[in-house]
Short mmCIF file of N, CA and C in Angstrom, two decimals:
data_model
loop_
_atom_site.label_atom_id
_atom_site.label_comp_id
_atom_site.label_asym_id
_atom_site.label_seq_id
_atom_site.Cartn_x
_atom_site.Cartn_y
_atom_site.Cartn_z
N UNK A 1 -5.94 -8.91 10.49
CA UNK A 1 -5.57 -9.96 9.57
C UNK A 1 -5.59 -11.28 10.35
N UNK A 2 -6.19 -12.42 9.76
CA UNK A 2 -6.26 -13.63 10.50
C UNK A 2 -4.67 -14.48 10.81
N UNK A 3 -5.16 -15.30 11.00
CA UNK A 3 -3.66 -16.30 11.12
C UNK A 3 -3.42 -16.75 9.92
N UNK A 4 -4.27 -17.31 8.96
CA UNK A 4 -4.64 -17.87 8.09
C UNK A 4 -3.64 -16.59 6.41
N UNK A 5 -4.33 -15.46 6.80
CA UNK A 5 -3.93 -14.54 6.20
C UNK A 5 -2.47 -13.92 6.07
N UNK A 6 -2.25 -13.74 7.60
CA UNK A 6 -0.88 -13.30 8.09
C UNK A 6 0.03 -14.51 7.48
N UNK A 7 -0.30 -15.72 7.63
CA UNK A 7 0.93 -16.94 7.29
C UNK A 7 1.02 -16.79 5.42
N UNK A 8 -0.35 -16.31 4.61
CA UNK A 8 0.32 -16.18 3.34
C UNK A 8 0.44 -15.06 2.98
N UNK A 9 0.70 -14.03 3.81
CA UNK A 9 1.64 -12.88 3.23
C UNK A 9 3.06 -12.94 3.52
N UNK A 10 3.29 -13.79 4.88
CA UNK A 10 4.47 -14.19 5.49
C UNK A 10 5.21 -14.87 4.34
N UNK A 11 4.65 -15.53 3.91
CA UNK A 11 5.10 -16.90 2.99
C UNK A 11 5.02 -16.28 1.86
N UNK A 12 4.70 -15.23 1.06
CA UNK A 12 4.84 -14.44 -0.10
C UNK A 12 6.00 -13.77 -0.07
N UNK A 13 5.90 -12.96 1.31
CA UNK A 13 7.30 -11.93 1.55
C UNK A 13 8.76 -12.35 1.43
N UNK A 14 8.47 -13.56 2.00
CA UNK A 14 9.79 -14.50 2.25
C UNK A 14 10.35 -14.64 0.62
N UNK A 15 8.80 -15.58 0.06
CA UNK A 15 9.54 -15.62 -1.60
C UNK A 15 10.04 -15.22 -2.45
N UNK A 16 9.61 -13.28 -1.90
CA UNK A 16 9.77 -12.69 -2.87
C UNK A 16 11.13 -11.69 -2.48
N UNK A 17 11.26 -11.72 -1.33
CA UNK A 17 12.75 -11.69 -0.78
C UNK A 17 13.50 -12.39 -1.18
N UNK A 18 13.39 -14.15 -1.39
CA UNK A 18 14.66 -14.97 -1.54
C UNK A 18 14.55 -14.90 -3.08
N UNK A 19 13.92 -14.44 -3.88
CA UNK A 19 13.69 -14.54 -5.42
C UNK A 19 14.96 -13.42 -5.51
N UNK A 20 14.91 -12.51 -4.64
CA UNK A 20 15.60 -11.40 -4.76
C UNK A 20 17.18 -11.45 -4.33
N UNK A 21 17.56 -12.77 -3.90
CA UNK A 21 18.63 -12.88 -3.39
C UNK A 21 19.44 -12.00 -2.09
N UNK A 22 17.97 -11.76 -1.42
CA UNK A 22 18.12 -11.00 0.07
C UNK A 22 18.14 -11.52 1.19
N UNK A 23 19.19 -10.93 2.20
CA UNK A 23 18.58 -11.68 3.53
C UNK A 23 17.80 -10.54 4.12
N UNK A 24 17.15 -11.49 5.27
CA UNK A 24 16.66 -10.93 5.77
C UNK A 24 17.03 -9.45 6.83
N UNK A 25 18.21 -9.33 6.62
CA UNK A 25 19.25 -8.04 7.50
C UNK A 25 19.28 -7.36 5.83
N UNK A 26 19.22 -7.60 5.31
CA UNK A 26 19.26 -6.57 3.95
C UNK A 26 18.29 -6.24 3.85
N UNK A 27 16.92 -7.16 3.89
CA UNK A 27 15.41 -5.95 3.60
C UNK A 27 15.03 -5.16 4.34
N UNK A 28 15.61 -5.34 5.84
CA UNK A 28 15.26 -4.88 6.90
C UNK A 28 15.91 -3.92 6.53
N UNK A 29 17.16 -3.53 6.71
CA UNK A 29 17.82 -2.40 6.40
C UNK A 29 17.49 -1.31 5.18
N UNK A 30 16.98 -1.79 3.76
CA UNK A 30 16.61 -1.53 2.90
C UNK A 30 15.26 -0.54 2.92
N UNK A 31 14.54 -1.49 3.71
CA UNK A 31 13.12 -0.72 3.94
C UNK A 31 12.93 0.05 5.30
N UNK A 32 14.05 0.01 5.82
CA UNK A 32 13.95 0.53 7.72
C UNK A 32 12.76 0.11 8.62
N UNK A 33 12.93 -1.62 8.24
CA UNK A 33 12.27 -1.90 9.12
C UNK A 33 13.31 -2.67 10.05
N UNK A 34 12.57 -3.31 11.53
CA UNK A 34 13.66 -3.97 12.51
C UNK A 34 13.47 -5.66 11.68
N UNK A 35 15.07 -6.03 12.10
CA UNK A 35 15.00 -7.09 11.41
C UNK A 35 14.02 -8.64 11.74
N UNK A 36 13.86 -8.64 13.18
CA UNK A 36 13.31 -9.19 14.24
C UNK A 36 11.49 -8.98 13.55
N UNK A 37 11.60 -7.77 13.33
CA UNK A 37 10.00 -7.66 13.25
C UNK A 37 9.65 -8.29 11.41
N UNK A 38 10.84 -7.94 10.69
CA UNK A 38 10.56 -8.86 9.53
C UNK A 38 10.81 -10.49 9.67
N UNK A 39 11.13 -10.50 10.43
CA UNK A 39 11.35 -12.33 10.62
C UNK A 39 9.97 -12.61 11.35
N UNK A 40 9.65 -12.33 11.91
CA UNK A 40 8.19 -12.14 12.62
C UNK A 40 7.10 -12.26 11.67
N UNK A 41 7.16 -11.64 10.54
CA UNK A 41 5.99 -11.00 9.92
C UNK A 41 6.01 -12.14 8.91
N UNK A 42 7.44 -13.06 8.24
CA UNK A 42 7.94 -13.50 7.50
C UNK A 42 7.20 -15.37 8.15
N UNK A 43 6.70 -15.48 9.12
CA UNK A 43 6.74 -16.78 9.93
C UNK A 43 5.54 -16.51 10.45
N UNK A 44 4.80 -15.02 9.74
CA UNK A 44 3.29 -15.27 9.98
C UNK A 44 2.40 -15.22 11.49
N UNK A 45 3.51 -14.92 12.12
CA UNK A 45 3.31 -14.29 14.07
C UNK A 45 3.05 -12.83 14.13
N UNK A 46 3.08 -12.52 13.48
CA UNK A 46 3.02 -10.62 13.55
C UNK A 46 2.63 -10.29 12.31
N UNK A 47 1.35 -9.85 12.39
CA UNK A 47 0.38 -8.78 11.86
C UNK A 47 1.02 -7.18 11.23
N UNK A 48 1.35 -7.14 9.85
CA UNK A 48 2.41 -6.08 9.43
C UNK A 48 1.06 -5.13 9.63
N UNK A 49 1.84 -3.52 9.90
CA UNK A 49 1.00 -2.33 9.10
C UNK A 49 0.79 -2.45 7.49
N UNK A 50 0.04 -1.50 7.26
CA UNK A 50 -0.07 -0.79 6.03
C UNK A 50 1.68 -0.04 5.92
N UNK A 51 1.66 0.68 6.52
CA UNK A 51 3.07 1.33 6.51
C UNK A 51 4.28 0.23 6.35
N UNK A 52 3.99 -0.58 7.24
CA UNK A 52 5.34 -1.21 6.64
C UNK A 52 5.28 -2.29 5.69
N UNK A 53 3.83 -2.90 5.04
CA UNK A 53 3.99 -3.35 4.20
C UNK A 53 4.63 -2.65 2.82
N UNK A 54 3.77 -1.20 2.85
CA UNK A 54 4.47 -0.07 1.75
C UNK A 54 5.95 -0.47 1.77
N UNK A 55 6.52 -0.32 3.30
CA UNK A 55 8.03 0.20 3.06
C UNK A 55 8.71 -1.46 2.61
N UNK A 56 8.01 -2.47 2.83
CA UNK A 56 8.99 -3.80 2.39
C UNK A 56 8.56 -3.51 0.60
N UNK A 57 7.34 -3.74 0.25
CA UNK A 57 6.91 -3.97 -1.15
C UNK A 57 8.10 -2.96 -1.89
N UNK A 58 8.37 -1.26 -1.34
CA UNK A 58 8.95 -0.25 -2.10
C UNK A 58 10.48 -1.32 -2.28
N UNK A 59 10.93 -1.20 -1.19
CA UNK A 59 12.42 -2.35 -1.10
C UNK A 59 12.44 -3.09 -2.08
N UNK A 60 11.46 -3.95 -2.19
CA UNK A 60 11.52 -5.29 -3.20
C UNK A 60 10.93 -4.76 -4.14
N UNK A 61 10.70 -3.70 -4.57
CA UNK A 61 10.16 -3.10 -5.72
C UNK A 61 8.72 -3.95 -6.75
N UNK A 62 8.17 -4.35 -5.73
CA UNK A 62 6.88 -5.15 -6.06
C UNK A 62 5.50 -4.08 -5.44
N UNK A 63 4.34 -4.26 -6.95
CA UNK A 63 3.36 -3.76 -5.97
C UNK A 63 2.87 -4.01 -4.58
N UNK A 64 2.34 -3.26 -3.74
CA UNK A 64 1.82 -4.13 -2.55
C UNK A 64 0.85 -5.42 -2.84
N UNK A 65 0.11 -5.21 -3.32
CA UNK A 65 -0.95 -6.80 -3.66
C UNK A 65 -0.28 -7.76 -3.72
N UNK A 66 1.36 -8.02 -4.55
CA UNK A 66 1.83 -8.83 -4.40
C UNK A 66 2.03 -9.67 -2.93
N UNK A 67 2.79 -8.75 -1.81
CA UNK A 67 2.79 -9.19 -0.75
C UNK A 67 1.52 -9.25 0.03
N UNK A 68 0.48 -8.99 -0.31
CA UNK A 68 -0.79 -9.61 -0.12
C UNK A 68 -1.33 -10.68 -0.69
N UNK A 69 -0.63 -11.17 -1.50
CA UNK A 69 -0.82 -12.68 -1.43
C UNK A 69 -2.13 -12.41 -2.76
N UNK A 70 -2.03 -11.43 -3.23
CA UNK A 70 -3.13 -10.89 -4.34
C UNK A 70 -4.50 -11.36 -3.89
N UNK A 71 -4.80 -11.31 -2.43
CA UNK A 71 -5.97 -12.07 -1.57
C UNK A 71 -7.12 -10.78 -1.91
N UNK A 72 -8.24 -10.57 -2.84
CA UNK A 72 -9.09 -9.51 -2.36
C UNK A 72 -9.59 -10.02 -1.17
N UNK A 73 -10.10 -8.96 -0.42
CA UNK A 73 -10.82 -8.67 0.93
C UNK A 73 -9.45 -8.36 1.65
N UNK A 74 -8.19 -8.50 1.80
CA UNK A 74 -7.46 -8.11 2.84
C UNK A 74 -7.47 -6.77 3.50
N UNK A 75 -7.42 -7.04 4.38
CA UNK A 75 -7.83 -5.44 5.10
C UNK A 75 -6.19 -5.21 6.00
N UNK A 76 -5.74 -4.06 5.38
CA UNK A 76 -4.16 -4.02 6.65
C UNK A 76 -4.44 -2.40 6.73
N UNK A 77 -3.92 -2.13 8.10
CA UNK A 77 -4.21 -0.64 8.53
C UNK A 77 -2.95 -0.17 9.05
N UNK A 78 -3.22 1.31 9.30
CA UNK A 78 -1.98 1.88 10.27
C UNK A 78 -2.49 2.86 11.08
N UNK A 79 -1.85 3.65 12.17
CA UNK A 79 -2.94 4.78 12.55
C UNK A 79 -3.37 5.56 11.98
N UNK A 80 -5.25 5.57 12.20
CA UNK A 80 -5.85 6.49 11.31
C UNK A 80 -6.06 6.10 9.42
N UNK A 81 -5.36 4.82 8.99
CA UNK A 81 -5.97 4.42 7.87
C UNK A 81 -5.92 3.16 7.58
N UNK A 82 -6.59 3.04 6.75
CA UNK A 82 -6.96 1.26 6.43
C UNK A 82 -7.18 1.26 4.95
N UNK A 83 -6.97 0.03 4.44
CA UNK A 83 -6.94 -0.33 3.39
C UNK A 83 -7.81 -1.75 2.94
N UNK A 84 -8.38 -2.32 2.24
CA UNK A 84 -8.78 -3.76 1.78
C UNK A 84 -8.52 -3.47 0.05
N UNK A 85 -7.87 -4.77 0.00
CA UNK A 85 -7.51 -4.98 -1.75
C UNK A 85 -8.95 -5.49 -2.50
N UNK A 86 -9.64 -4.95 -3.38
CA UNK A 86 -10.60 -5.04 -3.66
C UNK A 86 -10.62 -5.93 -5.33
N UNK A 87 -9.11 -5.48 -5.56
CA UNK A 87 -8.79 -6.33 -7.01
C UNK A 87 -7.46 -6.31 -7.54
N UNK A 88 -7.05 -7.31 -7.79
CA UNK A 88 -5.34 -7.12 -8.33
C UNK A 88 -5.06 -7.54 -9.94
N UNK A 89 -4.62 -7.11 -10.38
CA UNK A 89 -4.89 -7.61 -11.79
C UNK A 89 -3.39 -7.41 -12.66
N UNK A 90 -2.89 -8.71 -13.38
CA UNK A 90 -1.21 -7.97 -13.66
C UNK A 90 -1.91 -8.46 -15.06
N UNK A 91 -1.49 -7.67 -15.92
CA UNK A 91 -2.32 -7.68 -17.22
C UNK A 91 -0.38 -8.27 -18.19
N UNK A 92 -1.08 -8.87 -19.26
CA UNK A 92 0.06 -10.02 -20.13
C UNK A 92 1.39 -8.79 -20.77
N UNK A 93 1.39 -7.41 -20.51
CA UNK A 93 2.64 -6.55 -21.06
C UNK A 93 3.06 -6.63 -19.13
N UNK A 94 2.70 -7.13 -17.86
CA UNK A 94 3.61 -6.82 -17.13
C UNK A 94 2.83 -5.68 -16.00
N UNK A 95 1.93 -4.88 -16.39
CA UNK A 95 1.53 -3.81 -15.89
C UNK A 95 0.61 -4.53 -14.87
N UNK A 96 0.56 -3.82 -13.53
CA UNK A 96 0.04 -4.12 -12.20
C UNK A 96 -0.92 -3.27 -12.45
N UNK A 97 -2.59 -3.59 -11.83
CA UNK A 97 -3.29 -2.64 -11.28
C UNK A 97 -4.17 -3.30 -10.21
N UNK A 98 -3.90 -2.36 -9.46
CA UNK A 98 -4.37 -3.04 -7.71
C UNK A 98 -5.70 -1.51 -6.96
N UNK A 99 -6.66 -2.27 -6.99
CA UNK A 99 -7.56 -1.07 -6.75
C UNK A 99 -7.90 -1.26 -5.42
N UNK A 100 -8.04 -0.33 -4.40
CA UNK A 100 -8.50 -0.76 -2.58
C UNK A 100 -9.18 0.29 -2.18
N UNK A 101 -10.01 -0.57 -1.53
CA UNK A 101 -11.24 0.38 -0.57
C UNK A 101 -10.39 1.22 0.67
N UNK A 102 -10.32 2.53 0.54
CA UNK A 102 -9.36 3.30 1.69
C UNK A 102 -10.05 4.37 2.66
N UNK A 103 -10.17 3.91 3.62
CA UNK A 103 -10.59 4.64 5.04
C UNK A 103 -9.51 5.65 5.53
N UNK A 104 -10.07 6.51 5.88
CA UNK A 104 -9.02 7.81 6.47
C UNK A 104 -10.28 8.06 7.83
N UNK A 105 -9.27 7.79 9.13
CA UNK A 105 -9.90 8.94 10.52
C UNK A 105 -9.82 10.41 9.92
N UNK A 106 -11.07 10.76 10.94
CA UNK A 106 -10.91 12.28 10.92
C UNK A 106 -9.59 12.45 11.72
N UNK A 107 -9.00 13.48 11.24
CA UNK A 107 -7.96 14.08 11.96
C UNK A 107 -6.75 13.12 11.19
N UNK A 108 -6.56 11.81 10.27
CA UNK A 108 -5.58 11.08 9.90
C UNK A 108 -4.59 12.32 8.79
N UNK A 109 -3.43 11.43 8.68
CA UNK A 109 -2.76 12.49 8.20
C UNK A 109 -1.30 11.14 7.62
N UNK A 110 -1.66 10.71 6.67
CA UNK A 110 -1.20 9.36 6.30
C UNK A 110 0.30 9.69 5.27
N UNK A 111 1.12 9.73 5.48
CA UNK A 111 2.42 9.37 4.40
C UNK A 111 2.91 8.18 4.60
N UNK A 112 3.19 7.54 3.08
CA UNK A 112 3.26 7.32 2.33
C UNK A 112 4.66 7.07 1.32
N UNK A 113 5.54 5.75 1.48
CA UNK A 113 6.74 6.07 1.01
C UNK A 113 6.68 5.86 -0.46
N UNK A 114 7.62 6.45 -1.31
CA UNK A 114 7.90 6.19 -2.95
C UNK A 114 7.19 4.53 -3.35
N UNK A 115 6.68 4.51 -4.05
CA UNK A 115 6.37 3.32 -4.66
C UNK A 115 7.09 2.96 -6.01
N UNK A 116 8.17 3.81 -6.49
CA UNK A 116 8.69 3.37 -8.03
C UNK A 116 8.21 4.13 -8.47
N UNK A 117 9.21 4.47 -9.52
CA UNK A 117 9.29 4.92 -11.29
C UNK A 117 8.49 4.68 -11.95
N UNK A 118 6.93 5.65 -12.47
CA UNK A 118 6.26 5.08 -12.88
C UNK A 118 4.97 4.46 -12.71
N UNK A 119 5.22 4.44 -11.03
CA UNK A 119 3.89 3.90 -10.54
C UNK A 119 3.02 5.20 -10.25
N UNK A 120 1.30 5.58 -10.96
CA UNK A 120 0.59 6.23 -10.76
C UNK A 120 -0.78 5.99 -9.81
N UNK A 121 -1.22 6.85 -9.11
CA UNK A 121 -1.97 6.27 -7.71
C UNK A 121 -3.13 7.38 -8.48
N UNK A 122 -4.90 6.98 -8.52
CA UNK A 122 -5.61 7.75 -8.40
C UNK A 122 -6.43 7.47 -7.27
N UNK A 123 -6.67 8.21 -7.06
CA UNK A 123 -7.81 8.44 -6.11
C UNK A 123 -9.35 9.30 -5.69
N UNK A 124 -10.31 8.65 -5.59
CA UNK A 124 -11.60 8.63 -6.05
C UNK A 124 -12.27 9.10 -4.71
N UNK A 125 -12.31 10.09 -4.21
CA UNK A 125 -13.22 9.83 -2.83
C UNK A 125 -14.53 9.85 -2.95
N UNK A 126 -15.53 8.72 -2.03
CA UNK A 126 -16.69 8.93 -1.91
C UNK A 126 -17.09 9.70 -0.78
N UNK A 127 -16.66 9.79 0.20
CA UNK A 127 -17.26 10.60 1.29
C UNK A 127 -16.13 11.33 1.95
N UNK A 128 -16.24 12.45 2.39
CA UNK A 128 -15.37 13.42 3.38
C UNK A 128 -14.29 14.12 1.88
N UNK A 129 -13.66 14.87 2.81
CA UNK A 129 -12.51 15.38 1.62
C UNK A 129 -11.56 15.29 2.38
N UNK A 130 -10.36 15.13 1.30
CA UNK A 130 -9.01 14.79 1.42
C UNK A 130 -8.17 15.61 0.95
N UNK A 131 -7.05 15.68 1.34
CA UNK A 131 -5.74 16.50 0.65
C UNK A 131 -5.22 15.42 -0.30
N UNK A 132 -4.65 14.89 -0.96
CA UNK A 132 -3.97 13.85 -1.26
C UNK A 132 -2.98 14.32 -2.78
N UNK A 133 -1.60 13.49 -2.77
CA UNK A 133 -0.25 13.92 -3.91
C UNK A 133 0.63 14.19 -2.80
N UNK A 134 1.30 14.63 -3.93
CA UNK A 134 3.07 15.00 -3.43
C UNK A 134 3.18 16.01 -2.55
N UNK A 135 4.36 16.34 -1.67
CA UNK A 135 4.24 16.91 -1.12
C UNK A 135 3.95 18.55 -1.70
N UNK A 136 3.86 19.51 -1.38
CA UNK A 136 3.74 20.74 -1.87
C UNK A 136 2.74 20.45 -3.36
N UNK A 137 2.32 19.81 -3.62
CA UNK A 137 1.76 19.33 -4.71
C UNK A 137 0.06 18.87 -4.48
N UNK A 138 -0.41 18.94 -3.77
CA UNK A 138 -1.38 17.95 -3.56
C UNK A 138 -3.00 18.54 -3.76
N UNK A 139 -3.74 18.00 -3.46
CA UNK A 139 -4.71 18.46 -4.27
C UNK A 139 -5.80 17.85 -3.20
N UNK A 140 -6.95 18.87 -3.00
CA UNK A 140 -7.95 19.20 -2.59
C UNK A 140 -9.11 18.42 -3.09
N UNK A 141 -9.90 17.33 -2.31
CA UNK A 141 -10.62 16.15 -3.43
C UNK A 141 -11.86 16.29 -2.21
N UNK A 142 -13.36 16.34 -2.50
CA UNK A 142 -14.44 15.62 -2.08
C UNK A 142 -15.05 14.78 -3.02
N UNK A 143 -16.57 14.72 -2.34
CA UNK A 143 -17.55 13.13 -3.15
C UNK A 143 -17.20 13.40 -4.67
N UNK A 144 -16.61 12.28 -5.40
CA UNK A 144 -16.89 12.16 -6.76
C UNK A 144 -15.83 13.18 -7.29
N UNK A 145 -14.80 13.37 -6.34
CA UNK A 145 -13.43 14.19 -7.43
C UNK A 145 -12.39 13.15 -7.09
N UNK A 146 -11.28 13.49 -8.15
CA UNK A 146 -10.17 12.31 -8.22
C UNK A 146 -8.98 13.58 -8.04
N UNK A 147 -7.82 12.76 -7.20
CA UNK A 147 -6.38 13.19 -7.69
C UNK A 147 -5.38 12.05 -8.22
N UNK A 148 -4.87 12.12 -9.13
CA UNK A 148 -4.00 11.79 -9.55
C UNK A 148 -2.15 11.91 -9.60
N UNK A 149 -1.15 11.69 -9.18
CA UNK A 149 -0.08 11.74 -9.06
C UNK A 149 0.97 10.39 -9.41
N UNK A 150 1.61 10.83 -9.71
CA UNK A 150 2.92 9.60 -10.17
C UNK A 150 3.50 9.71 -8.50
N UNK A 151 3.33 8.30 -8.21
CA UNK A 151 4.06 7.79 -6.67
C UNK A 151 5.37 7.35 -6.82
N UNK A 152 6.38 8.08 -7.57
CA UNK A 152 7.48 7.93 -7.02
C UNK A 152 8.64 8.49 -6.11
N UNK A 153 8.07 9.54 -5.43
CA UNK A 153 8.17 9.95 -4.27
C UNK A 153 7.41 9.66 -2.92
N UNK A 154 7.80 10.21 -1.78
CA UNK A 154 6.80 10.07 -0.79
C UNK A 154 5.57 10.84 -1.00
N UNK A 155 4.32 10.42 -0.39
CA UNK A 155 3.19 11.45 -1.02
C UNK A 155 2.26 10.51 0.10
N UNK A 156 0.78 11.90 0.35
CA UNK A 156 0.49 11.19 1.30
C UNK A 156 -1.44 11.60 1.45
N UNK A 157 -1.74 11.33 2.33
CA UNK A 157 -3.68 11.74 2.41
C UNK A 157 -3.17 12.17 3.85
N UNK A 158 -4.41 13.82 3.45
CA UNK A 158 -4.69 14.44 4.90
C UNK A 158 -6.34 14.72 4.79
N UNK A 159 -6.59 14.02 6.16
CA UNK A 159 -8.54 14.37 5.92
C UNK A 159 -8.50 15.74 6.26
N UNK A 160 -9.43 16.36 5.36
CA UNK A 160 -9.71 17.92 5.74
C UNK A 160 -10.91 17.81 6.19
N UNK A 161 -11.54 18.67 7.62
CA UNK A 161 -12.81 18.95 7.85
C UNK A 161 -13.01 17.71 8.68
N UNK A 162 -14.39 17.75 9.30
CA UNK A 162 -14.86 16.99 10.59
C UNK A 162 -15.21 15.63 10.04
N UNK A 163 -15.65 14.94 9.01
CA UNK A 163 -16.11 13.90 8.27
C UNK A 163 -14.28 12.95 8.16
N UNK A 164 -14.87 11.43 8.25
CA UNK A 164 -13.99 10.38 7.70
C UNK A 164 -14.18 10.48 6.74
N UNK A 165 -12.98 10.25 5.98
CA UNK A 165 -12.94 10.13 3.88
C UNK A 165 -12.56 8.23 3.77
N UNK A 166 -13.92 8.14 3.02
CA UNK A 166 -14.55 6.72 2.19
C UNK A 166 -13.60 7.06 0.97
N UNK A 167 -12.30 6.31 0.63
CA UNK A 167 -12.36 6.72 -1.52
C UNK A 167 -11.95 5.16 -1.98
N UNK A 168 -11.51 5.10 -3.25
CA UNK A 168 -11.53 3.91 -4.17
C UNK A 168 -9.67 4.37 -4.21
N UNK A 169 -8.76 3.70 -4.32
CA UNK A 169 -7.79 3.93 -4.67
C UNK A 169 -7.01 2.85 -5.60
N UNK A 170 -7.02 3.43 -6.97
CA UNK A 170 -6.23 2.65 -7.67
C UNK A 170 -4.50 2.94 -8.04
N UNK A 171 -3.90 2.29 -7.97
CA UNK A 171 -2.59 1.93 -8.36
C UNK A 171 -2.30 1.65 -9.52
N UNK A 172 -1.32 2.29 -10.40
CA UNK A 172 -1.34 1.11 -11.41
C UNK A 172 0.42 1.78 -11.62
N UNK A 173 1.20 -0.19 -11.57
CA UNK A 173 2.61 0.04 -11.91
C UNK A 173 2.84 -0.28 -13.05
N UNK A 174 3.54 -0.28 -13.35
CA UNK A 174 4.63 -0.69 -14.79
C UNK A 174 5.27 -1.83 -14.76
N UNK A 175 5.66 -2.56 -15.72
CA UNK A 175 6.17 -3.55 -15.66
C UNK A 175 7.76 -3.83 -15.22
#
C-alpha cells in the first residue's frame, strides 16, 4: 500500500472510529489489536494486514471497503493471502456489496474473523482449489465452482493441492 493510500485508510479509520464515539484504547481492545499499532495505522505510518483490517472493520461493524477508503485497486495482504477491492457498491436500502480479486499461496491456510449478522461471502475460484466456509462446514471449490456461507462467524480458505487459488470474492452486508 502506498503512502498516499495508507494516509486515506488511516483517515477513514479514524472517522469511522470517532463517528463511533471510540477511543482509540477501545478499538484496540475491541478488535485485539495493539493500541500503538492502531494509532500507527490511524496517522497513515503503518501499512495494516488484511487480518487486521478484518478485525478493526468487524469492531466497527463496517464492511471492509469502507476502511479502504472504497479505493478499487487496493491491494492489502497477510501471510499467504492477498486481496484488491475490485468494486464497492452501497446500493439506496443500505446494503454493501464489495467484490475482490483473492490470491491464496500454496500451502495458505487463511482465517478469517466474524464479519456480522447477515453478512454473506461467495466465492468463485478461477484457478487451484480451495476449502473455503465455516468451520466444520466448508466446502471443497475448483475452476468455476462457488461456496457460499453467511460470515457471521469465523470462517476461513485452505488451498488444497500443489496449485495457488486465483477466485473473485464477493461480500455482500446488510444494512
Amino acid at each position: 500500500m502506498d503512502s498516499e493510500v495508507a494516509a486515506a485508510v488511516g483517515a477513514r479509520l479514524r472517522a469511522t472510529r470517532q463517528a463511533r464515539d471510540l477511543s482509540v484504547g477501545a478499538l484496540a481492545a475491541r478488535a485485539g489489536v495493539g493500541k500503538g499499532s492502531l494509532s500507527e495505522i490511524e496517522n497513515g505510518v503503518r501499512n495494516p494486514t488484511l487480518g487486521t483490517l478484518y478485525a478493526l472493520a468487524g469492531a466497527l461493524e463496517v464492511p471492509l471497503a469502507t476502511l479502504l477508503a472504497d479505493r478499487p485497486g487496493v491491494e492489502v495482504a497477510s501471510p499467504g493471502i492477498g486481496a484488491r477491492l475490485l468494486d464497492a457498491t452501497r446500493h439506496p436500502d443500505g446494503t454493501t456489496v464489495e467484490v475482490y480479486l483473492l490470491h491464496l499461496d500454496v500451502g495458505a491456510r487463511h482465517r478469517s474473523p466474524a464479519h456480522g449478522a447477515g453478512v454473506v461471502e461467495h466465492l468463485l475460484v478461477t484457478h487451484g482449489q480451495a476449502l473455503a466456509g465455516l468451520p466444520g462446514r466448508e466446502t471443497a471449490v475448483g475452476p468455476g465452482q462457488t461456496a457460499v456461507w453467511e460470515s457471521s462467524a469465523e470462517h476461513g480458505y485452505t488451498v488444497l493441492g500443489d496449485a495457488p487459488v486465483e477466485a473473485v470474492l464477493t461480500i455482500r452486508s446488510p444494512a
